[in-house]
Structures are given as structure tokens and as C-alpha cells.
């Protein structure tokens, strides 16, 4: 799946294409069929995620962790309610289905809302995966469950506004659209947070397959560095906190301890730093969890500049590069057969 909203206003496949291809009574039914198909396909994807959340709730109940079941069950019910609404919503014959000359603003907004609903699968996948990991590790399941519930409620808001566009044939207020489409409003990590070895992606149009990763957490921050290639060596920086932003980095000479704010002659300011634990995972497996001191840096003079330093005690690493807009990242998944 491609999680991308590239901002182009050209009509694409699916409901938007149907809107612009068909006219008249027969056209209305073709548009309805396309709308149902899109919603059925997405509903199946969300339904599979509901099943995974319910599996976690059942396992918690089997283990007699009754207090922990509540937040997980709320996540499952909220997401199931959204998936059911998505599959079963019905619309009258006015609004979108009666438009012979669709409002260009409506067409563009509807395209973005359908992209937002598709992107929502990844937005829900992140807390579902975190929930499963917490269960396996015996950790806190409430936090990812609450995050997932918030994400599901955001999807309901998206779908409600989409329904208003369909029913009226007119765009909604831009502020309302932006709020409903924003994953950042939830504090959710980018979908790239869940990358793993063997996953194919493109960054700024360049294709890669993830070769390994470094995960760091502690001191109030968490981030992951995914190795995109080894010749030349490139890494994708993905923070858990979306306000820091993604970055495409390459190794540089590590500065002396205490001088992290200048790398390769470029001055930086500190966005986050602290002591935590880190793990390197590659073709040979995991290095094991080790103590690490880190700093995440922003350019002091060049706003797009980004850098990361890692001090493992006897080894120091530094990476520098530029920020990447989320829309410039495409995730394709694993190649067939893997």
C-alpha cells in the first residue's frame, strides 16, 4: 500500500474517477457502486485490525488481567463501530449523485478524504502493533489501546465529513477538513515507524529496501533509524514524536563528547537529547539492548538540516542530512513471496 497524498488535483481511479466519468441516472448508479466498492475494501482492512485487537482482549481476559481488558475492549468497539459505519453507510439521491458539473473544490476534498481513509489503515496499524508487542512483553497495554481509540475516533470524524461532502455535493470548510485529515493531531507516529527489514519504500522518488534498523528510547524521546542502503550508506530517521519530523541521513564523523552541536562544520540546535537504551538489528540479528546517549539536532542556520548522534560508550556514531516531508515517503510493503 502507498501511504501518500501528493497534493496533485488530477482525478485518479476510484470514486473520483467515477464522479467525472459518468453522468445521468446510469452514472449515478455507477458512482454509487464505486463508492460501495471503496468502502467495502477499506472496511475489510479495518475489520482485520478489529480482529487483532479483540484477540489481545481475549488473551488478557484468559490471563485474568481484567483491569487491562477495559481500554483494549474500548479500542476494539470504537474501531468496529467505525468499520461498520464505513461498510453500511447509505446516501440519498441528492448532493454528489445529482451533480452534473461537480464543484472542483468538492472533487479535490473528496479525493483527499478517500486518501485519508486509506491512510488510516496505517494510522491504526501502529497502535495495534504496539498493543500486540506490549502484550507479548508483559508491558503496558493501556497506552497503545487509548492511542488506538483516539485514532479510531479521528477516522469517524473523517468519515462524517466525507459523508457531508457526498450528501451536499459541496466542499466543507478548509479548517474542518485539515483537522479531520491530520494524523499529527493524534500524536501518532508516521507509518514508517513500523518499517522492518525487507520492506520496500521510496524516499523523494528513490527506491530502497530496508536493510536494518537502530531503535533508541529513553529520556522522554524515542526514534528509529532505518538503513536504506549500504553503498552509499543512507538512513531514514523516524521519530515517535511527529513534530520533530522525518529525515534522510548519511554517516558523518562523530564530534568529540560535548561538542555535538557542530557536525561537519554545520551548526545545530538540540531538539532532544538524553540517556536511554538502544538496539541494532541487521542481517545477523539483534545486538541486544545497550545503554546509549543520544542527541537529535536541527540546523541552527539551515532549517531543513537534521542530525543525530549516538554514544554507545566505547563507540560513537553521527548522522547528518535533511528533513523529509511525510508526503515524500511511499511505503510499498514486502515483495511478493517474502
CSV table of C-alpha atoms in Angstrom, one decimal:
chain,number,residue,atom,x,y,z
A,1,UNK,CA,0.0,0.0,0.0
A,2,UNK,CA,1.1,3.5,-0.7
A,3,UNK,CA,0.6,6.0,2.1
A,4,UNK,CA,0.9,9.2,0.2
A,5,UNK,CA,-1.1,12.3,-0.5
A,6,UNK,CA,1.0,14.1,-3.2
A,7,UNK,CA,-1.2,17.2,-3.5
A,8,UNK,CA,-2.0,16.7,-7.2
A,9,UNK,CA,-5.5,17.7,-8.1
A,10,UNK,CA,-5.8,15.4,-11.1
A,11,UNK,CA,-8.7,12.8,-10.8
A,12,UNK,CA,-7.5,9.3,-10.1
A,13,UNK,CA,-9.1,5.9,-10.0
A,14,UNK,CA,-11.9,5.0,-7.7
A,15,UNK,CA,-14.8,7.3,-6.6
A,16,UNK,CA,-13.2,10.5,-8.0
A,17,UNK,CA,-12.8,8.9,-11.4
A,18,UNK,CA,-16.3,7.6,-11.3
A,19,UNK,CA,-17.6,11.1,-10.5
A,20,UNK,CA,-16.0,12.6,-13.6
A,21,UNK,CA,-16.7,9.7,-16.0
A,22,UNK,CA,-20.4,9.1,-15.5
A,23,UNK,CA,-23.4,11.4,-15.9
A,24,UNK,CA,-27.2,10.9,-15.7
A,25,UNK,CA,-29.2,8.2,-13.9
A,26,UNK,CA,-26.9,5.4,-15.1
A,27,UNK,CA,-24.0,7.4,-14.0
A,28,UNK,CA,-25.4,7.9,-10.5
A,29,UNK,CA,-25.6,4.1,-10.0
A,30,UNK,CA,-22.1,3.6,-11.3
A,31,UNK,CA,-20.8,6.2,-8.8
A,32,UNK,CA,-22.8,4.5,-6.0
A,33,UNK,CA,-21.3,1.2,-7.0
A,34,UNK,CA,-17.8,2.6,-6.9
A,35,UNK,CA,-18.4,4.3,-3.6
A,36,UNK,CA,-19.6,1.0,-2.1
A,37,UNK,CA,-16.6,-0.9,-3.5
A,38,UNK,CA,-14.2,1.6,-2.0
A,39,UNK,CA,-15.9,1.4,1.4
A,40,UNK,CA,-16.2,-2.4,1.3
A,41,UNK,CA,-12.5,-2.8,0.5
A,42,UNK,CA,-11.5,-0.4,3.3
A,43,UNK,CA,-14.0,-1.9,5.7
A,44,UNK,CA,-12.3,-5.3,5.2
A,45,UNK,CA,-8.9,-3.9,6.1
A,46,UNK,CA,-10.2,-2.2,9.2
A,47,UNK,CA,-12.2,-5.4,10.1
A,48,UNK,CA,-9.0,-7.4,10.1
A,49,UNK,CA,-7.5,-4.9,12.6
A,50,UNK,CA,-10.5,-5.2,14.8
A,51,UNK,CA,-9.9,-8.9,14.9
A,52,UNK,CA,-6.4,-8.4,16.1
A,53,UNK,CA,-7.4,-6.0,18.9
A,54,UNK,CA,-10.1,-8.5,20.0
A,55,UNK,CA,-7.5,-11.3,20.1
A,56,UNK,CA,-5.5,-9.2,22.6
A,57,UNK,CA,-8.5,-8.5,24.7
A,58,UNK,CA,-9.3,-12.3,24.8
A,59,UNK,CA,-5.8,-13.1,25.8
A,60,UNK,CA,-5.8,-10.5,28.6
A,61,UNK,CA,-9.1,-12.0,29.8
A,62,UNK,CA,-7.7,-15.5,29.7
A,63,UNK,CA,-4.8,-14.3,31.8
A,64,UNK,CA,-7.2,-12.8,34.3
A,65,UNK,CA,-5.9,-9.3,33.6
A,66,UNK,CA,-9.4,-7.8,33.9
A,67,UNK,CA,-8.3,-4.2,34.6
A,68,UNK,CA,-6.3,-4.2,31.3
A,69,UNK,CA,-9.2,-5.5,29.3
A,70,UNK,CA,-11.3,-2.3,29.5
A,71,UNK,CA,-9.1,0.0,27.4
A,72,UNK,CA,-8.4,-2.7,24.8
A,73,UNK,CA,-12.1,-3.5,24.6
A,74,UNK,CA,-13.0,0.2,24.1
A,75,UNK,CA,-10.4,0.3,21.3
A,76,UNK,CA,-12.0,-2.7,19.6
A,77,UNK,CA,-15.5,-1.4,20.0
A,78,UNK,CA,-14.7,2.1,18.7
A,79,UNK,CA,-12.8,0.7,15.7
A,80,UNK,CA,-15.6,-1.8,14.9
A,81,UNK,CA,-18.2,0.9,15.1
A,82,UNK,CA,-16.1,2.9,12.5
A,83,UNK,CA,-15.6,-0.1,10.2
A,84,UNK,CA,-19.4,-0.9,10.4
A,85,UNK,CA,-20.3,2.7,9.6
A,86,UNK,CA,-17.8,2.6,6.7
A,87,UNK,CA,-19.4,-0.6,5.2
A,88,UNK,CA,-23.1,0.2,5.8
A,89,UNK,CA,-23.5,4.0,5.2
A,90,UNK,CA,-26.2,4.9,2.7
A,91,UNK,CA,-26.8,8.2,0.9
A,92,UNK,CA,-29.8,9.8,-0.8
A,93,UNK,CA,-30.0,10.8,-4.4
A,94,UNK,CA,-29.1,14.5,-3.9
A,95,UNK,CA,-25.7,16.0,-3.4
A,96,UNK,CA,-22.8,14.3,-5.1
A,97,UNK,CA,-25.1,11.8,-7.0
A,98,UNK,CA,-27.1,14.6,-8.6
A,99,UNK,CA,-24.2,16.8,-9.7
A,100,UNK,CA,-23.7,17.1,-13.5
A,101,UNK,CA,-20.8,19.5,-13.1
A,102,UNK,CA,-19.0,18.7,-9.8
A,103,UNK,CA,-17.5,21.6,-7.8
A,104,UNK,CA,-13.7,21.3,-8.3
A,105,UNK,CA,-13.2,22.0,-4.6
A,106,UNK,CA,-15.5,19.2,-3.7
A,107,UNK,CA,-13.7,16.8,-6.0
A,108,UNK,CA,-10.3,17.7,-4.5
A,109,UNK,CA,-11.6,17.4,-0.9
A,110,UNK,CA,-13.3,14.0,-1.6
A,111,UNK,CA,-10.1,12.7,-3.1
A,112,UNK,CA,-8.2,13.8,0.0
A,113,UNK,CA,-10.8,12.2,2.3
A,114,UNK,CA,-10.6,8.9,0.5
A,115,UNK,CA,-6.8,9.0,0.7
A,116,UNK,CA,-7.2,9.9,4.4
A,117,UNK,CA,-9.4,6.9,5.0
A,118,UNK,CA,-6.9,4.6,3.2
A,119,UNK,CA,-4.0,6.2,5.1
A,120,UNK,CA,-5.9,5.5,8.3
A,121,UNK,CA,-5.2,1.8,8.0
A,122,UNK,CA,-1.6,2.6,8.7
A,123,UNK,CA,-2.6,5.0,11.5
A,124,UNK,CA,-4.5,2.2,13.2
A,125,UNK,CA,-1.8,-0.4,12.4
A,126,UNK,CA,0.7,1.4,14.5
A,127,UNK,CA,-1.2,1.2,17.9
A,128,UNK,CA,-2.4,-2.3,17.1
A,129,UNK,CA,1.2,-3.5,16.6
A,130,UNK,CA,2.3,-1.6,19.7
A,131,UNK,CA,-0.6,-3.3,21.6
A,132,UNK,CA,0.5,-6.8,20.5
A,133,UNK,CA,4.1,-6.0,21.4
A,134,UNK,CA,3.1,-4.8,24.8
A,135,UNK,CA,1.1,-8.0,25.4
A,136,UNK,CA,4.0,-10.2,24.3
A,137,UNK,CA,6.4,-8.3,26.6
A,138,UNK,CA,4.1,-8.2,29.5
A,139,UNK,CA,4.1,-4.4,29.3
A,140,UNK,CA,1.5,-1.6,29.4
A,141,UNK,CA,-1.3,-2.3,27.0
A,142,UNK,CA,-3.5,0.6,28.1
A,143,UNK,CA,-1.3,3.3,26.4
A,144,UNK,CA,-1.5,1.9,22.9
A,145,UNK,CA,-5.1,1.0,23.4
A,146,UNK,CA,-6.0,4.6,24.2
A,147,UNK,CA,-3.9,5.8,21.3
A,148,UNK,CA,-5.8,3.4,19.0
A,149,UNK,CA,-9.2,4.6,20.4
A,150,UNK,CA,-8.2,8.2,19.7
A,151,UNK,CA,-7.2,7.2,16.1
A,152,UNK,CA,-10.5,5.4,15.5
A,153,UNK,CA,-12.4,8.4,16.7
A,154,UNK,CA,-10.5,10.6,14.3
A,155,UNK,CA,-11.4,8.3,11.5
A,156,UNK,CA,-15.1,8.6,12.5
A,157,UNK,CA,-14.7,12.4,12.2
A,158,UNK,CA,-13.1,12.0,8.8
A,159,UNK,CA,-15.9,9.7,7.6
A,160,UNK,CA,-18.6,12.0,8.9
A,161,UNK,CA,-17.2,15.0,7.0
A,162,UNK,CA,-16.8,12.8,3.9
A,163,UNK,CA,-20.4,11.9,4.2
A,164,UNK,CA,-21.4,15.6,4.3
A,165,UNK,CA,-19.5,16.2,1.1
A,166,UNK,CA,-21.2,13.3,-0.6
A,167,UNK,CA,-24.7,14.4,0.6
A,168,UNK,CA,-24.3,18.0,-0.3
A,169,UNK,CA,-22.0,17.9,-3.3
A,170,UNK,CA,-20.1,20.8,-1.8
A,171,UNK,CA,-16.7,21.1,0.0
A,172,UNK,CA,-16.6,21.6,3.7
A,173,UNK,CA,-14.7,24.4,5.5
A,174,UNK,CA,-11.0,24.0,4.9
A,175,UNK,CA,-10.2,24.2,8.6
A,176,UNK,CA,-12.6,21.3,9.4
A,177,UNK,CA,-11.0,19.2,6.6
A,178,UNK,CA,-7.5,19.9,7.8
A,179,UNK,CA,-8.3,19.0,11.3
A,180,UNK,CA,-10.1,15.7,10.3
A,181,UNK,CA,-7.3,14.7,8.0
A,182,UNK,CA,-4.4,15.4,10.3
A,183,UNK,CA,-2.7,12.4,11.9
A,184,UNK,CA,-0.4,14.8,13.8
A,185,UNK,CA,-3.4,15.9,15.8
A,186,UNK,CA,-3.5,12.5,17.3
A,187,UNK,CA,0.2,12.4,18.1
A,188,UNK,CA,0.6,9.2,16.1
A,189,UNK,CA,3.9,8.3,14.7
A,190,UNK,CA,4.3,8.2,10.9
A,191,UNK,CA,3.5,4.9,9.3
A,192,UNK,CA,7.3,4.5,8.7
A,193,UNK,CA,7.6,3.9,12.5
A,194,UNK,CA,6.6,0.2,11.7
A,195,UNK,CA,9.2,-0.4,9.0
A,196,UNK,CA,11.2,-3.5,9.2
A,197,UNK,CA,13.9,-5.4,7.3
A,198,UNK,CA,12.8,-6.3,3.8
A,199,UNK,CA,10.1,-3.6,3.4
A,200,UNK,CA,10.3,-1.7,0.2
A,201,UNK,CA,9.8,2.1,0.1
A,202,UNK,CA,10.7,5.2,-1.8
A,203,UNK,CA,12.1,8.4,-0.4
A,204,UNK,CA,11.9,11.5,-2.6
A,205,UNK,CA,11.5,9.2,-5.5
A,206,UNK,CA,14.5,6.9,-4.8
A,207,UNK,CA,13.6,3.2,-4.2
A,208,UNK,CA,15.0,1.3,-1.2
A,209,UNK,CA,14.6,-1.9,0.7
A,210,UNK,CA,15.2,-1.6,4.5
A,211,UNK,CA,18.4,-3.4,5.4
A,212,UNK,CA,18.4,-2.9,9.2
A,213,UNK,CA,17.5,-0.5,12.0
A,214,UNK,CA,18.6,1.1,15.2
A,215,UNK,CA,16.0,1.7,17.8
A,216,UNK,CA,16.5,4.2,20.7
A,217,UNK,CA,14.2,5.0,23.6
A,218,UNK,CA,14.6,6.9,26.9
A,219,UNK,CA,14.9,10.4,28.3
A,220,UNK,CA,11.4,11.2,27.1
A,221,UNK,CA,12.0,10.5,23.4
A,222,UNK,CA,12.1,7.6,21.1
A,223,UNK,CA,13.2,7.2,17.5
A,224,UNK,CA,14.3,4.7,14.9
A,225,UNK,CA,17.0,4.8,12.2
A,226,UNK,CA,16.3,2.5,9.3
A,227,UNK,CA,19.2,1.7,7.0
A,228,UNK,CA,18.1,2.2,3.4
A,229,UNK,CA,21.4,1.3,1.6
A,230,UNK,CA,25.0,0.5,2.4
A,231,UNK,CA,26.7,1.8,-0.8
A,232,UNK,CA,26.3,4.7,-0.3
A,233,UNK,CA,25.2,4.4,3.3
A,234,UNK,CA,21.8,6.1,3.9
A,235,UNK,CA,19.4,6.1,6.8
A,236,UNK,CA,15.8,7.2,7.4
A,237,UNK,CA,15.2,8.8,10.7
A,238,UNK,CA,11.7,8.3,12.1
A,239,UNK,CA,10.8,9.9,15.5
A,240,UNK,CA,7.9,8.7,17.6
A,241,UNK,CA,7.1,12.4,18.2
A,242,UNK,CA,5.8,13.7,14.8
A,243,UNK,CA,6.7,17.3,15.5
A,244,UNK,CA,10.4,16.5,15.1
A,245,UNK,CA,9.9,15.2,11.6
A,246,UNK,CA,11.4,12.6,9.3
A,247,UNK,CA,14.9,12.9,7.9
A,248,UNK,CA,17.2,11.3,5.3
A,249,UNK,CA,20.7,11.0,6.8
A,250,UNK,CA,24.2,9.7,6.0
A,251,UNK,CA,27.1,8.9,8.4
A,252,UNK,CA,29.5,11.8,9.2
A,253,UNK,CA,32.5,12.0,11.5
A,254,UNK,CA,31.3,11.9,15.1
A,255,UNK,CA,32.2,15.0,17.1
A,256,UNK,CA,34.1,14.9,20.4
A,257,UNK,CA,31.9,14.4,23.5
A,258,UNK,CA,30.3,17.7,24.5
A,259,UNK,CA,30.6,19.2,21.0
A,260,UNK,CA,27.6,17.6,19.4
A,261,UNK,CA,26.1,20.9,18.2
A,262,UNK,CA,28.6,21.1,15.3
A,263,UNK,CA,28.8,18.3,12.7
A,264,UNK,CA,30.9,18.5,9.5
A,265,UNK,CA,31.2,22.3,10.1
A,266,UNK,CA,27.4,22.8,10.3
A,267,UNK,CA,25.9,24.3,13.5
A,268,UNK,CA,22.9,22.7,15.1
A,269,UNK,CA,20.5,23.3,17.9
A,270,UNK,CA,19.3,20.4,20.2
A,271,UNK,CA,15.7,19.1,19.5
A,272,UNK,CA,16.0,16.2,22.0
A,273,UNK,CA,18.8,14.6,24.0
A,274,UNK,CA,19.1,12.1,26.9
A,275,UNK,CA,20.2,8.7,28.1
A,276,UNK,CA,18.3,5.6,27.1
A,277,UNK,CA,18.6,2.2,25.6
A,278,UNK,CA,19.3,1.2,22.1
A,279,UNK,CA,19.3,-1.9,19.9
A,280,UNK,CA,20.8,-2.5,16.5
A,281,UNK,CA,19.1,-5.1,14.3
A,282,UNK,CA,20.5,-6.3,11.0
A,283,UNK,CA,21.0,-9.4,8.8
A,284,UNK,CA,22.9,-11.1,11.7
A,285,UNK,CA,20.1,-10.5,14.2
A,286,UNK,CA,20.0,-8.2,17.2
A,287,UNK,CA,22.9,-6.6,19.1
A,288,UNK,CA,20.9,-6.8,22.3
A,289,UNK,CA,19.7,-3.8,24.2
A,290,UNK,CA,22.6,-1.5,25.2
A,291,UNK,CA,22.8,1.9,27.1
A,292,UNK,CA,23.2,4.8,24.7
A,293,UNK,CA,23.3,8.6,25.0
A,294,UNK,CA,21.7,10.4,22.1
A,295,UNK,CA,21.1,13.8,20.6
A,296,UNK,CA,18.6,14.8,17.9
A,297,UNK,CA,19.6,18.1,16.2
A,298,UNK,CA,18.1,20.7,13.9
A,299,UNK,CA,20.0,23.1,11.8
A,300,UNK,CA,20.8,26.4,13.5
A,301,UNK,CA,21.1,28.3,10.2
A,302,UNK,CA,19.6,25.8,7.7
A,303,UNK,CA,16.0,24.9,8.9
A,304,UNK,CA,16.0,21.7,6.8
A,305,UNK,CA,19.2,20.3,8.3
A,306,UNK,CA,18.9,17.4,10.6
A,307,UNK,CA,21.4,15.3,12.6
A,308,UNK,CA,21.6,12.5,15.2
A,309,UNK,CA,24.5,11.5,17.4
A,310,UNK,CA,24.8,8.2,19.4
A,311,UNK,CA,27.3,7.5,22.1
A,312,UNK,CA,27.4,3.8,23.0
A,313,UNK,CA,30.2,4.2,25.5
A,314,UNK,CA,33.1,2.8,23.5
A,315,UNK,CA,31.7,3.7,20.1
A,316,UNK,CA,30.3,7.0,18.8
A,317,UNK,CA,28.1,7.5,15.7
A,318,UNK,CA,26.8,10.6,13.9
A,319,UNK,CA,24.4,11.0,11.0
A,320,UNK,CA,23.5,14.2,9.2
A,321,UNK,CA,21.2,15.2,6.3
A,322,UNK,CA,17.9,16.9,5.6
A,323,UNK,CA,14.3,16.7,6.7
A,324,UNK,CA,11.8,14.8,4.6
A,325,UNK,CA,8.2,15.8,4.2
A,326,UNK,CA,5.8,12.9,5.0
A,327,UNK,CA,4.2,13.2,1.5
A,328,UNK,CA,7.7,12.4,0.0
A,329,UNK,CA,7.7,9.0,1.5
A,330,UNK,CA,6.0,6.0,0.0
A,331,UNK,CA,5.7,2.5,1.6
A,332,UNK,CA,5.2,-0.4,-0.6
A,333,UNK,CA,5.5,-3.3,1.8
A,334,UNK,CA,7.4,-6.6,1.3
A,335,UNK,CA,7.9,-8.0,-2.2
A,336,UNK,CA,5.6,-10.9,-3.1
A,337,UNK,CA,6.8,-14.2,-1.9
A,338,UNK,CA,8.5,-12.9,1.2
